CSV table of C-alpha atoms and ligand atoms in Angstrom, one decimal:
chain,number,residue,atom,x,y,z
J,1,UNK,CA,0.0,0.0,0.0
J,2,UNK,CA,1.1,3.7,-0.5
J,3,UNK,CA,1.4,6.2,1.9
J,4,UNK,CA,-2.0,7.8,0.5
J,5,UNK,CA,-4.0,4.3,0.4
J,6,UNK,CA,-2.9,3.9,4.3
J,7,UNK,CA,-4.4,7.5,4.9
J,8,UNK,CA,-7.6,7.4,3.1
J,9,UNK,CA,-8.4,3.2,4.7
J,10,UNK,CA,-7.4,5.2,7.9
J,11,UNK,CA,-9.8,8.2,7.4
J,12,UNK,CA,-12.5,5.7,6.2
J,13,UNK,CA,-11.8,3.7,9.0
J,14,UNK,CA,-12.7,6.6,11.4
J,15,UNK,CA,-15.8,7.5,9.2
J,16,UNK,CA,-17.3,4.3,9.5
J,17,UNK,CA,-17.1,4.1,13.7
J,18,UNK,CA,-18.1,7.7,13.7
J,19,UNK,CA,-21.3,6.6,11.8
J,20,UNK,CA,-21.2,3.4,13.6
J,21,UNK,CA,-21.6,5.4,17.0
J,22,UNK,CA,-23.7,8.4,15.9
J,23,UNK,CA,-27.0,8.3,17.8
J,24,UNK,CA,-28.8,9.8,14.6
J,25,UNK,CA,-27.4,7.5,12.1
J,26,UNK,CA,-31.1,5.6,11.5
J,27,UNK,CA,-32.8,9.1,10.9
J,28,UNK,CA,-31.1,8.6,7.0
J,29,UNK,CA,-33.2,6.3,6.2
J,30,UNK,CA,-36.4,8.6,6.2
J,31,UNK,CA,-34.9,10.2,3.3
J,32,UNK,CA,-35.5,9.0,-0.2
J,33,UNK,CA,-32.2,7.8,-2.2
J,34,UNK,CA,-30.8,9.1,-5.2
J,35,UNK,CA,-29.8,7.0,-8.0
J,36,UNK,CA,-26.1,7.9,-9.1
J,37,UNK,CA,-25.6,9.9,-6.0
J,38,UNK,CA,-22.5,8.7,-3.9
J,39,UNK,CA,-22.2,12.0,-1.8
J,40,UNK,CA,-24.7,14.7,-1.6
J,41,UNK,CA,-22.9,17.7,0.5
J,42,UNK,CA,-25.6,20.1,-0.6
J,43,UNK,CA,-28.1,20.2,1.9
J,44,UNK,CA,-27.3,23.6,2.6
J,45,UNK,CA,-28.3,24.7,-0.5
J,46,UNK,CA,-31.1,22.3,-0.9
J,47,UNK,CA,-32.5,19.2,1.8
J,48,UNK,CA,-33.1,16.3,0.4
J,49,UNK,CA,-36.8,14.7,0.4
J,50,UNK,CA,-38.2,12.5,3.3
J,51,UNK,CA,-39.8,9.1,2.2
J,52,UNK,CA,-42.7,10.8,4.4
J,53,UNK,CA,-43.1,13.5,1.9
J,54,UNK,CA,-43.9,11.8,-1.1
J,55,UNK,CA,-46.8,10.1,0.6
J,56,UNK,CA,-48.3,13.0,2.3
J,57,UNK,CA,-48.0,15.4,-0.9
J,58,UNK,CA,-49.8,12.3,-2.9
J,59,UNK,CA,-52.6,12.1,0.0
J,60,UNK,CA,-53.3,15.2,0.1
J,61,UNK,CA,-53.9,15.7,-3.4
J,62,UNK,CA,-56.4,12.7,-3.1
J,63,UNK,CA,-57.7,13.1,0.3
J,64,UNK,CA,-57.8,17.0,1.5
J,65,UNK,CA,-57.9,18.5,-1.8
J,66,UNK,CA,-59.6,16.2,-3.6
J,67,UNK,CA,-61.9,15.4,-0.8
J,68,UNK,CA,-62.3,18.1,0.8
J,69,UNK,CA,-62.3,20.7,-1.6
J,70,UNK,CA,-62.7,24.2,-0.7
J,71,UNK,CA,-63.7,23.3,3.1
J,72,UNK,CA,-60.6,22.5,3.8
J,73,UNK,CA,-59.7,26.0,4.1
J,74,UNK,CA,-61.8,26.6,7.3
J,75,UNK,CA,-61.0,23.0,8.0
J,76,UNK,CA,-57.3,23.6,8.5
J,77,UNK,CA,-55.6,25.4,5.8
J,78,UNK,CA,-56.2,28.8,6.5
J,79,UNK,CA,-54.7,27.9,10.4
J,80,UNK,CA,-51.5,26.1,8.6
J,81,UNK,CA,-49.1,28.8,8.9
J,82,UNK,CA,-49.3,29.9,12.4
J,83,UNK,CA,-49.9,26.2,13.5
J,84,UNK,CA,-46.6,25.3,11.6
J,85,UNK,CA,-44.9,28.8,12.4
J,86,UNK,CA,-45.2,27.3,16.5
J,87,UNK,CA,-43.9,24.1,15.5
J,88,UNK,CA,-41.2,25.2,13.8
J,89,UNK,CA,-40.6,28.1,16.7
J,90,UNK,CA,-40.8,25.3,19.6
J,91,UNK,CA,-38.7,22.5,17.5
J,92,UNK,CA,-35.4,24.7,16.4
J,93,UNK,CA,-36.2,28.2,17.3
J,94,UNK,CA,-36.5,28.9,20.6
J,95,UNK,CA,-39.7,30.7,20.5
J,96,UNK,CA,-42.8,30.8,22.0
J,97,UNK,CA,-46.0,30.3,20.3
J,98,UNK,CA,-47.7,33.2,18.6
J,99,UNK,CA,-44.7,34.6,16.8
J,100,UNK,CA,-44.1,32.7,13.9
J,101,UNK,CA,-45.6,32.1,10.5
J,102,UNK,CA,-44.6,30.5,7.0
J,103,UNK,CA,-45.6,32.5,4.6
J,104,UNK,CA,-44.1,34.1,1.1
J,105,UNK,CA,-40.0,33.8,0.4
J,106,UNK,CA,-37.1,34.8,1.9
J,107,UNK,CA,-36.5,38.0,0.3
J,108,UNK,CA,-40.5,38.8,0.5
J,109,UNK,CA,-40.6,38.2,4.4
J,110,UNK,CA,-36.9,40.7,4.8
J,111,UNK,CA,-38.9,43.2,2.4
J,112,UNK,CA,-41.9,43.2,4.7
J,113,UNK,CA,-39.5,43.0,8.3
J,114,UNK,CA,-37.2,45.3,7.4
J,115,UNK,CA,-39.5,48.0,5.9
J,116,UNK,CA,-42.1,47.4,9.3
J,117,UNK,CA,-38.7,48.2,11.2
J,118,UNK,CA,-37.6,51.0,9.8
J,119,UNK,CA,-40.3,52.5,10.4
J,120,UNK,CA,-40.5,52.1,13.9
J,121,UNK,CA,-37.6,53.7,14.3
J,122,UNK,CA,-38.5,57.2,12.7
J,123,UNK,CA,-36.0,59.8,12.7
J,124,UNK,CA,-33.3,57.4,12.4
J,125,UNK,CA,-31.1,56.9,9.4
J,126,UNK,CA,-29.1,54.0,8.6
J,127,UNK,CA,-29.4,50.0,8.3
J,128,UNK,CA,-25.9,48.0,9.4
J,129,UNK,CA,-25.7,45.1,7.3
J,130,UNK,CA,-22.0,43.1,6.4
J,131,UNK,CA,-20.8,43.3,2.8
J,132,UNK,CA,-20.4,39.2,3.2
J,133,UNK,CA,-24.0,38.8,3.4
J,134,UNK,CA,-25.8,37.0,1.0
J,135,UNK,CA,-27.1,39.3,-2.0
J,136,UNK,CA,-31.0,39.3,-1.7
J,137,UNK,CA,-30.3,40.8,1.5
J,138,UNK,CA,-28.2,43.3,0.6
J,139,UNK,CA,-30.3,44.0,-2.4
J,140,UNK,CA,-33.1,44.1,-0.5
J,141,UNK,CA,-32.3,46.8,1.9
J,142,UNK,CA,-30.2,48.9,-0.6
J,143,UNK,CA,-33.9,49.0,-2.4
J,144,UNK,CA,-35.5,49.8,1.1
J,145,UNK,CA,-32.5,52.4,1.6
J,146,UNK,CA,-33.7,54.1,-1.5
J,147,UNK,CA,-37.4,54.0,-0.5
J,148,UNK,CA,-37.0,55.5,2.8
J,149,UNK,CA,-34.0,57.9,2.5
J,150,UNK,CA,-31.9,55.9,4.4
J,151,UNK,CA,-28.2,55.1,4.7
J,152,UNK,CA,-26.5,51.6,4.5
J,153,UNK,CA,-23.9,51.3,6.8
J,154,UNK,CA,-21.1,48.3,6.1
J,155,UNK,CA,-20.1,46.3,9.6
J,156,UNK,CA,-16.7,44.8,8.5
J,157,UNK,CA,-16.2,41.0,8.5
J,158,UNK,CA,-13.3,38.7,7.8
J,159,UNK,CA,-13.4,36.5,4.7
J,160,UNK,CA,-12.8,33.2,6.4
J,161,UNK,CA,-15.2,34.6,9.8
J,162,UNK,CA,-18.2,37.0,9.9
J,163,UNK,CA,-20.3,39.7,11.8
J,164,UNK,CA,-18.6,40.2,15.5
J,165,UNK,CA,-20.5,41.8,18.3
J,166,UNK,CA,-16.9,44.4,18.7
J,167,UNK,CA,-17.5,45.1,14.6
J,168,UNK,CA,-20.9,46.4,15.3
J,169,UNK,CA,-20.7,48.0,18.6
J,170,UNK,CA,-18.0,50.1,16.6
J,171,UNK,CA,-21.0,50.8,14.1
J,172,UNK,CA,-24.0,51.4,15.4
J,173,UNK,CA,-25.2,54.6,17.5
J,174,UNK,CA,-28.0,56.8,17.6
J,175,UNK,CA,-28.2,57.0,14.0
J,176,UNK,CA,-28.7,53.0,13.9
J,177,UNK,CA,-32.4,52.2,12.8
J,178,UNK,CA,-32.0,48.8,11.9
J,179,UNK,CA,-29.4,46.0,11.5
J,180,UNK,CA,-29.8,43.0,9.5
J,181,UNK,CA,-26.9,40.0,9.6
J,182,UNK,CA,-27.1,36.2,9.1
J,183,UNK,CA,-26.6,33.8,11.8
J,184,UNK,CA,-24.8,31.4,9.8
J,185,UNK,CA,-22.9,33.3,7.0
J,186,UNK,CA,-24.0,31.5,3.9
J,187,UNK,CA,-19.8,31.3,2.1
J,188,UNK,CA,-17.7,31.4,5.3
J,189,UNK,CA,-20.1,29.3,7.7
J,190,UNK,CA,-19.4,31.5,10.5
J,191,UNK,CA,-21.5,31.2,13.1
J,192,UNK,CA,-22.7,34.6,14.7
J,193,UNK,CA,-23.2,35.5,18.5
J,194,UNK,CA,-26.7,36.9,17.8
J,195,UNK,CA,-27.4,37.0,21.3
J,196,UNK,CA,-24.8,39.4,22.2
J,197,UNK,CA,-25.1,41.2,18.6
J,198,UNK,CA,-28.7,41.8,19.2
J,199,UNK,CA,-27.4,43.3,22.7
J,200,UNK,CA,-24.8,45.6,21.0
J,201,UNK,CA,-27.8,46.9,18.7
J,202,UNK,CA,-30.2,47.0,21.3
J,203,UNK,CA,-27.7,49.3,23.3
J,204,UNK,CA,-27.5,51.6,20.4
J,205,UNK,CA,-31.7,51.9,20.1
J,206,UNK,CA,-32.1,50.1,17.2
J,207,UNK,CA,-33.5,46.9,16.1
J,208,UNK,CA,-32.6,43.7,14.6
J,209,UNK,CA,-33.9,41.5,11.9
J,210,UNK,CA,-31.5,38.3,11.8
J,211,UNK,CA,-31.4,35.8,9.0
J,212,UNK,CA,-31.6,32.2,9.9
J,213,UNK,CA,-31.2,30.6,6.1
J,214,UNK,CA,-28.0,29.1,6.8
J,215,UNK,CA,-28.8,27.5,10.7
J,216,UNK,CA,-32.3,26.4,11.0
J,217,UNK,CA,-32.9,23.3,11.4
J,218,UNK,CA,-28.9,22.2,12.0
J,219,UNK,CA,-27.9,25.1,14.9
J,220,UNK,CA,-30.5,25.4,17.3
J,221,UNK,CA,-31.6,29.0,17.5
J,222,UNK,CA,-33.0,31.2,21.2
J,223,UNK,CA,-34.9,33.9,19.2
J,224,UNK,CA,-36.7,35.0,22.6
J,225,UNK,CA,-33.6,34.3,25.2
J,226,UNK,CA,-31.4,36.9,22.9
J,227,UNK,CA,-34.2,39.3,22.5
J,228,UNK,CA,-34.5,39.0,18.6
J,229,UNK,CA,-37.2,41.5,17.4
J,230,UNK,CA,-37.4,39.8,13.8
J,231,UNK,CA,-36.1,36.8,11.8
J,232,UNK,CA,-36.8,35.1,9.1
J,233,UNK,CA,-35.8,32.0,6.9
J,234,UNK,CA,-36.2,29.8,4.0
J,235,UNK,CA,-37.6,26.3,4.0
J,236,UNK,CA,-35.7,24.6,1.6
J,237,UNK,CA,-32.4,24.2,3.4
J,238,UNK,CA,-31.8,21.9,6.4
J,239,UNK,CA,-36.0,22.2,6.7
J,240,UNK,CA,-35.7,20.2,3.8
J,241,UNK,CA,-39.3,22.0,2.5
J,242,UNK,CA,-38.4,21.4,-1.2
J,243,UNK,CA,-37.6,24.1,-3.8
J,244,UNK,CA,-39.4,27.2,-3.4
J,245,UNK,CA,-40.7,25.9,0.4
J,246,UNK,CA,-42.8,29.1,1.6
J,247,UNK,CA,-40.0,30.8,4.3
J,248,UNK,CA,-40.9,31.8,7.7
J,249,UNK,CA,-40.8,34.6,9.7
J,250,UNK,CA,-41.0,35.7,13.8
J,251,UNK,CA,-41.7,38.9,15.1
J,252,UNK,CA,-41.6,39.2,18.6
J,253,UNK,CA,-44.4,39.4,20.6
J,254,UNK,CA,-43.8,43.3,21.8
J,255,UNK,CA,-43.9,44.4,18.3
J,256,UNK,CA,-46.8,42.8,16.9
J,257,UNK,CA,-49.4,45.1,17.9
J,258,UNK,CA,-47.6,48.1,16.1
J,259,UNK,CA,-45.9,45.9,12.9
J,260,UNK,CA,-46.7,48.9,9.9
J,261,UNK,CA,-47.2,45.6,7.1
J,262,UNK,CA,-46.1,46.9,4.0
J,263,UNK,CA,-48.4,44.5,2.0
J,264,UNK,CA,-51.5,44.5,3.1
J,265,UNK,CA,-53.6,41.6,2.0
J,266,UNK,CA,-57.2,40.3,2.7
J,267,UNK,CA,-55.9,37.4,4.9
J,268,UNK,CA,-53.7,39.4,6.9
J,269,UNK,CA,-56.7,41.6,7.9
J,270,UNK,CA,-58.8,41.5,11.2
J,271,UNK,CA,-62.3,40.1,9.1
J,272,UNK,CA,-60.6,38.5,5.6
J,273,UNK,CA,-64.6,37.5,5.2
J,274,UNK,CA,-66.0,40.5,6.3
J,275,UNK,CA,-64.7,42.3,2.8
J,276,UNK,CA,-65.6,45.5,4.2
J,277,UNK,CA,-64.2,48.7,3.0
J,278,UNK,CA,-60.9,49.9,4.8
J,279,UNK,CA,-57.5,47.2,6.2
J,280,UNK,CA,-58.1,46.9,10.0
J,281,UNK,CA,-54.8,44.6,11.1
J,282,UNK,CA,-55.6,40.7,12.1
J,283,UNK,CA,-54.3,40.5,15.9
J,284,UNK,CA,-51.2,38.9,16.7
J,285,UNK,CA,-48.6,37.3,14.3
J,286,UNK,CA,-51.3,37.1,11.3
J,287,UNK,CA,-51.1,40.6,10.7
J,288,UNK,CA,-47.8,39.2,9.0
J,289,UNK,CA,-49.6,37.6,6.3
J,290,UNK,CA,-50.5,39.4,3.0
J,291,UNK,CA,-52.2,36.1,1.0
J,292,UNK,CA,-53.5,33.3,0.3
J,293,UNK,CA,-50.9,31.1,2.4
J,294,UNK,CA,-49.1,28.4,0.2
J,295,UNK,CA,-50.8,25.2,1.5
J,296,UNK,CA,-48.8,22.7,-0.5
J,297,UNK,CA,-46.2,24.3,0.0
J,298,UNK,CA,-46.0,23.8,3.8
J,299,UNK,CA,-46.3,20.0,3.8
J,300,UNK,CA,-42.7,19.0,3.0
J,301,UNK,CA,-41.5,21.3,5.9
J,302,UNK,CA,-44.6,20.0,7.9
J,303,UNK,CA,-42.5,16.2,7.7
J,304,UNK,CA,-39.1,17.8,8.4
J,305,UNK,CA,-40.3,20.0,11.4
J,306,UNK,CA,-41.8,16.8,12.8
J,307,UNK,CA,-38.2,15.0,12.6
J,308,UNK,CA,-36.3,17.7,13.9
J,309,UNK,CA,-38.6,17.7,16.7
J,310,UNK,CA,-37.9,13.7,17.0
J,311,UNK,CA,-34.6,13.9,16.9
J,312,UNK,CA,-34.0,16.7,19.1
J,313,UNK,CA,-32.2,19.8,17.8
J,314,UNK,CA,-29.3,19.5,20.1
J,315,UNK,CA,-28.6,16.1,19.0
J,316,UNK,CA,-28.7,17.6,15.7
J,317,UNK,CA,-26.3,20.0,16.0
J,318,UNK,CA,-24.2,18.0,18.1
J,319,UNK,CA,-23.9,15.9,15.2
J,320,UNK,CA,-23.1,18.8,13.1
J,321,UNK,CA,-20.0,19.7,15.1
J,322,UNK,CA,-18.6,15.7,14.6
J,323,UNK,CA,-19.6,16.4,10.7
J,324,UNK,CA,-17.8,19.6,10.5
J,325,UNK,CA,-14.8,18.4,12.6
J,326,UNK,CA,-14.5,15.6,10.4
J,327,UNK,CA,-14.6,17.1,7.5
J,328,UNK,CA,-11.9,19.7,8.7
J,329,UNK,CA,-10.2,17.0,9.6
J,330,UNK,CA,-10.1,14.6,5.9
J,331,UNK,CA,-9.3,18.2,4.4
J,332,UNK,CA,-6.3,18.6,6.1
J,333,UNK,CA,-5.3,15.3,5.5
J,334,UNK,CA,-6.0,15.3,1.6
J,335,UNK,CA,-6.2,19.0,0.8
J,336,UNK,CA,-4.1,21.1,2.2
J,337,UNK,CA,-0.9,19.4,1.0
J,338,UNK,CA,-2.4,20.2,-2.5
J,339,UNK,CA,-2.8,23.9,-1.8
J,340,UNK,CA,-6.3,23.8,-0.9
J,341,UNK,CA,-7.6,27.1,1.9
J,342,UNK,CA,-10.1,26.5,4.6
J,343,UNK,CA,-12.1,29.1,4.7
J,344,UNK,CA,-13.9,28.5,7.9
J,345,UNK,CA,-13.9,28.8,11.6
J,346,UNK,CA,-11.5,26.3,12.7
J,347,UNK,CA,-13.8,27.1,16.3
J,348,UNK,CA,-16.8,24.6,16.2
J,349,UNK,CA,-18.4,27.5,18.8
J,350,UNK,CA,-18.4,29.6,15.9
J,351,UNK,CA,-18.7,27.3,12.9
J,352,UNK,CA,-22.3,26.3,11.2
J,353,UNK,CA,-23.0,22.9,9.5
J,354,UNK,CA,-21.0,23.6,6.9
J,355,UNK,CA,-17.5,24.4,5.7
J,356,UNK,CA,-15.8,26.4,2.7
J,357,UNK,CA,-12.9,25.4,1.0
J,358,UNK,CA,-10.8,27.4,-1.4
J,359,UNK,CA,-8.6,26.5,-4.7
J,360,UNK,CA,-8.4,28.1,-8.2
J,361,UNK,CA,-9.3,24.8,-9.8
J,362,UNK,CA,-12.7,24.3,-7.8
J,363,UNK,CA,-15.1,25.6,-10.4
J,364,UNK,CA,-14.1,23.0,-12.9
J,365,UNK,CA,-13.9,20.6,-10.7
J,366,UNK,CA,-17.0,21.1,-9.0
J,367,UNK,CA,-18.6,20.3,-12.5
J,368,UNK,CA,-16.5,17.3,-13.0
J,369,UNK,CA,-17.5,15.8,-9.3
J,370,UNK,CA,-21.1,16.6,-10.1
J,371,UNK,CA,-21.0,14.3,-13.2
J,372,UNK,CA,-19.4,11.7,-11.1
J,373,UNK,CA,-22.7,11.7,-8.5
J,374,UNK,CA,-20.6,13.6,-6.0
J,375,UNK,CA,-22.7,16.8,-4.8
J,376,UNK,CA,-20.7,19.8,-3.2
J,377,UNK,CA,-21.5,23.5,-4.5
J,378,UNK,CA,-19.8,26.1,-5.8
J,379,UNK,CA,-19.3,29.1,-4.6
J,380,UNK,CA,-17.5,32.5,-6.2
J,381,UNK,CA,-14.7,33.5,-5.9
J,382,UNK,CA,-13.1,30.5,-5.7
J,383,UNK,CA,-15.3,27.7,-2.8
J,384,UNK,CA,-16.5,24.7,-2.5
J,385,UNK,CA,-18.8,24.5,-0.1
J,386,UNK,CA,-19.3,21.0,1.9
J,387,UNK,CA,-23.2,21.5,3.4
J,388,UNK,CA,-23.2,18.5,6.1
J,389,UNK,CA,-27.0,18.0,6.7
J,390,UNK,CA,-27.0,16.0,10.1
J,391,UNK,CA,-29.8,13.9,9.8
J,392,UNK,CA,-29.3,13.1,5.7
J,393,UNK,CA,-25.5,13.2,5.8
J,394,UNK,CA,-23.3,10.0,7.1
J,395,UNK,CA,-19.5,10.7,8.0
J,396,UNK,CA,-18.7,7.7,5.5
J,397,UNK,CA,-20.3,10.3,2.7
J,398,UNK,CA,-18.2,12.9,4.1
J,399,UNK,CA,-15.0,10.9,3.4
J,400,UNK,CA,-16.1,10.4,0.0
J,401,UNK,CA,-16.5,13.8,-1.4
J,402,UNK,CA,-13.4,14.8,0.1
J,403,UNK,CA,-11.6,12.2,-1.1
J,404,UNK,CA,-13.2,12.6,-4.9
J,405,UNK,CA,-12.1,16.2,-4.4
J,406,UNK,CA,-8.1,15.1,-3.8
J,407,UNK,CA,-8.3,12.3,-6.8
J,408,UNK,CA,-9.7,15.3,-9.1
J,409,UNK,CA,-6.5,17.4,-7.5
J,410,UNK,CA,-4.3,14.9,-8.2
J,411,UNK,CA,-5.9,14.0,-11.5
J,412,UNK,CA,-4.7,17.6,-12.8
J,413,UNK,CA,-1.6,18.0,-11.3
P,1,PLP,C1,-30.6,30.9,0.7
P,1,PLP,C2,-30.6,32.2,1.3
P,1,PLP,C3,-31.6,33.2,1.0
P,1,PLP,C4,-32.6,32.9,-0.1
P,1,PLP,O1,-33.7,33.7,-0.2
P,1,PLP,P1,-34.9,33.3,-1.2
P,1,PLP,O2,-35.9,34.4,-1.1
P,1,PLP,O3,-35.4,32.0,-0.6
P,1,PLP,O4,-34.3,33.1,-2.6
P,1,PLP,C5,-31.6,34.4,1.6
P,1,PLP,N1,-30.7,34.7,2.6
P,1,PLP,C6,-29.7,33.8,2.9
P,1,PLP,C7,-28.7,34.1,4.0
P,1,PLP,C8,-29.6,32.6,2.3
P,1,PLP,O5,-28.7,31.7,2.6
């Protein structure tokens, strides 16, 4: 045997007893296979599809739909986003009933949070947001900067880490109306201390609206025990809710009764059957709605919410930090010696489920891996990203696509 047969049997050799000991390991099989697919490290980007699913989604066509027809609406469906909004909120939130809902997209729900934020905060004149953070949320408040005569403000954050609670006590004051940052940072996988960070901002008199795409569902989130006043997140990540899963949103309880929606809709109203002249706000966490709420939509996130709650999400993320470790660990091992930069917190305390690697080659072969059933993403300028799902991804499948990563090194050298 080579040297580099003895390291990868050794490497495999610790993947298998990690999987071999991993409490969580029998949660895979609730997720449908792929054919072809040897190593699917994009959960992050998209969850794969529970067995579940493809049942419910084929009843309910038959059974609620089909059967029920337009009753089901005062049956259940109309009650579907707040009722998954709490499930969600108890099951990898950290919130209290009442304060979630799934409704619209991402970018929709940090329109409607950030605008309704702003505007409490009249008089003041500039949003902190990280130039690292993913575009639709940038775009997004550069749009509501323009609409409000308002002032972005850049909070400085390193390429391998992310937003720091000393970064944005040094920019907010009394001039701060808003700040919006991921928890997770989608490239680097840095892992944010939201509940001081909310402090810092809350210090200043401002509020903030954190972004949770990235960690819910893998890192277990205390949206009331930091004092979060908005949040929101998509579905389709580790909530494995499909493509184009409706996102969610909270808004805390002490700003609901004032929340200015920006969209006001007939179902977000206090009588959607009344249709009377004039909006009057529904009470409570509705008022968040502007729609007709995305029914099947919801019922892939529905299965997932009910695993996580299963499973536990600290079980889940403490099987994230073994999946990260370990990857961090093959990568050194295989990479590094080929030039390859992690660009990650080497700090599980600060590091999300998944981890960025850098090389000038890893666009191509990112392409080439994907032909070969090997699932990373790609990420500009130069990343692959390895998205470690907890309950969908084994350690053995770790050690593959880092491994098919060094033979495609090697392969070009
Ligand atoms: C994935 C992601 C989004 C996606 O927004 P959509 O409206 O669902 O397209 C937004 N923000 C962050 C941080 C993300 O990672």
């Amino acid at each position: 045997m080579t040297e580099l047969d003895t390291l990868l049997d050794s490497l495999l050799e610790t993947a298998r007893k990690l999987d071999a000991a991993d409490p969580l390991a029998g949660f895979r099989d609730r997720f449908l296979e792929a054919d072809g697919v040897s190593a699917y490290l994009d959960g992050n980007s998209l969850g794969r599809p529970l067995r579940a699913t493809a049942v419910h989604l084929q009843d309910f066509v038959r059974e609620q739909w089909g059967g029920r027809l337009i009753r089901g609406w005062d049956e259940q469906w109309l009650e579907l986003p707040q009722r998954l909004g709490d499930q969600l909120g108890a099951a990898a939130l950290g919130a209290a009933p009442g304060q979630c809902i799934v409704a619209d997209s991402t970018t929709v729900l940090l329109y409607k949070l950030a605008r309704a934020a702003v505007a409490a905060r009249p008089g003041r004149t500039e949003i902190l947001l990280d130039a690292d953070n993913f575009p639709t949320d940038r775009y997004v408040m550069e749009g509501i900067a323009q609409e409000c005569g308002l002032t972005l403000r850049w909070v400085q954050a390193d390429y391998d880490g992310g937003v720091t609670a000393a970064a944005v006590a040094a920019a907010a004051g009394p001039q701060t109306a808003l700040a919006v940052f991921s928890h997770v940072a989608y490239r680097s996988g840095f892992l944010a201390d939201a509940g001081a960070i909310t402090k810092v901002v809350h210090d200043a008199g401002g509020l903030v609206l954190w972004d949770l795409c990235h960690s819910a569902g893998a890192v277990p989130a205390e949206l009331d025990a930091w004092g979060v006043d908005y949040a929101t997140g998509c579905s389709y990540k580790y909530l494995n809710g499909g493509p184009g899963a409706p996102a969610w949103a909270y808004v805390a309880t002490r700003h609901q009764e004032t929340f200015a929606q920006p969209i006001q809709g007939w179902l977000g109203s206090a009588d959607p059957f009344g249709m009377a002249q004039g909006y009057a706000p529904a009470p409570g966490i509705r008022r968040l709605v502007s729609g007709t709420p995305p029914v099947l939509g919801m019922l892939p996130l529905q299965d997932m919410v009910s695993l996580i709650a299963e499973a536990g999400i600290d079980a889940v993320r403490a099987k994230s930090v073994l999946l990260t470790e370990y990857a961090l660990r093959a990568v050194d091992a295989l990479l590094v010696p080929h030039g390859v930069v992690v660009a990650s917190p080497r700090g599980a305390q600060r590091r999300g489920s998944h981890i960025t690697i850098d090389h000038p080659a890893f666009k191509a072969i990112t392409a080439e891996l994907w032909k070969q059933g090997i699932i990373p993403d790609y990420r500009n300028p130069s990343g692959i990203r390895l998205g470690l799902s907890p309950l969908s991804t084994s350690f053995e499948e770790t050690f593959t696509g880092v491994a098919a990563v060094q033979a495609e090194l090697l392969r070009r050298r």
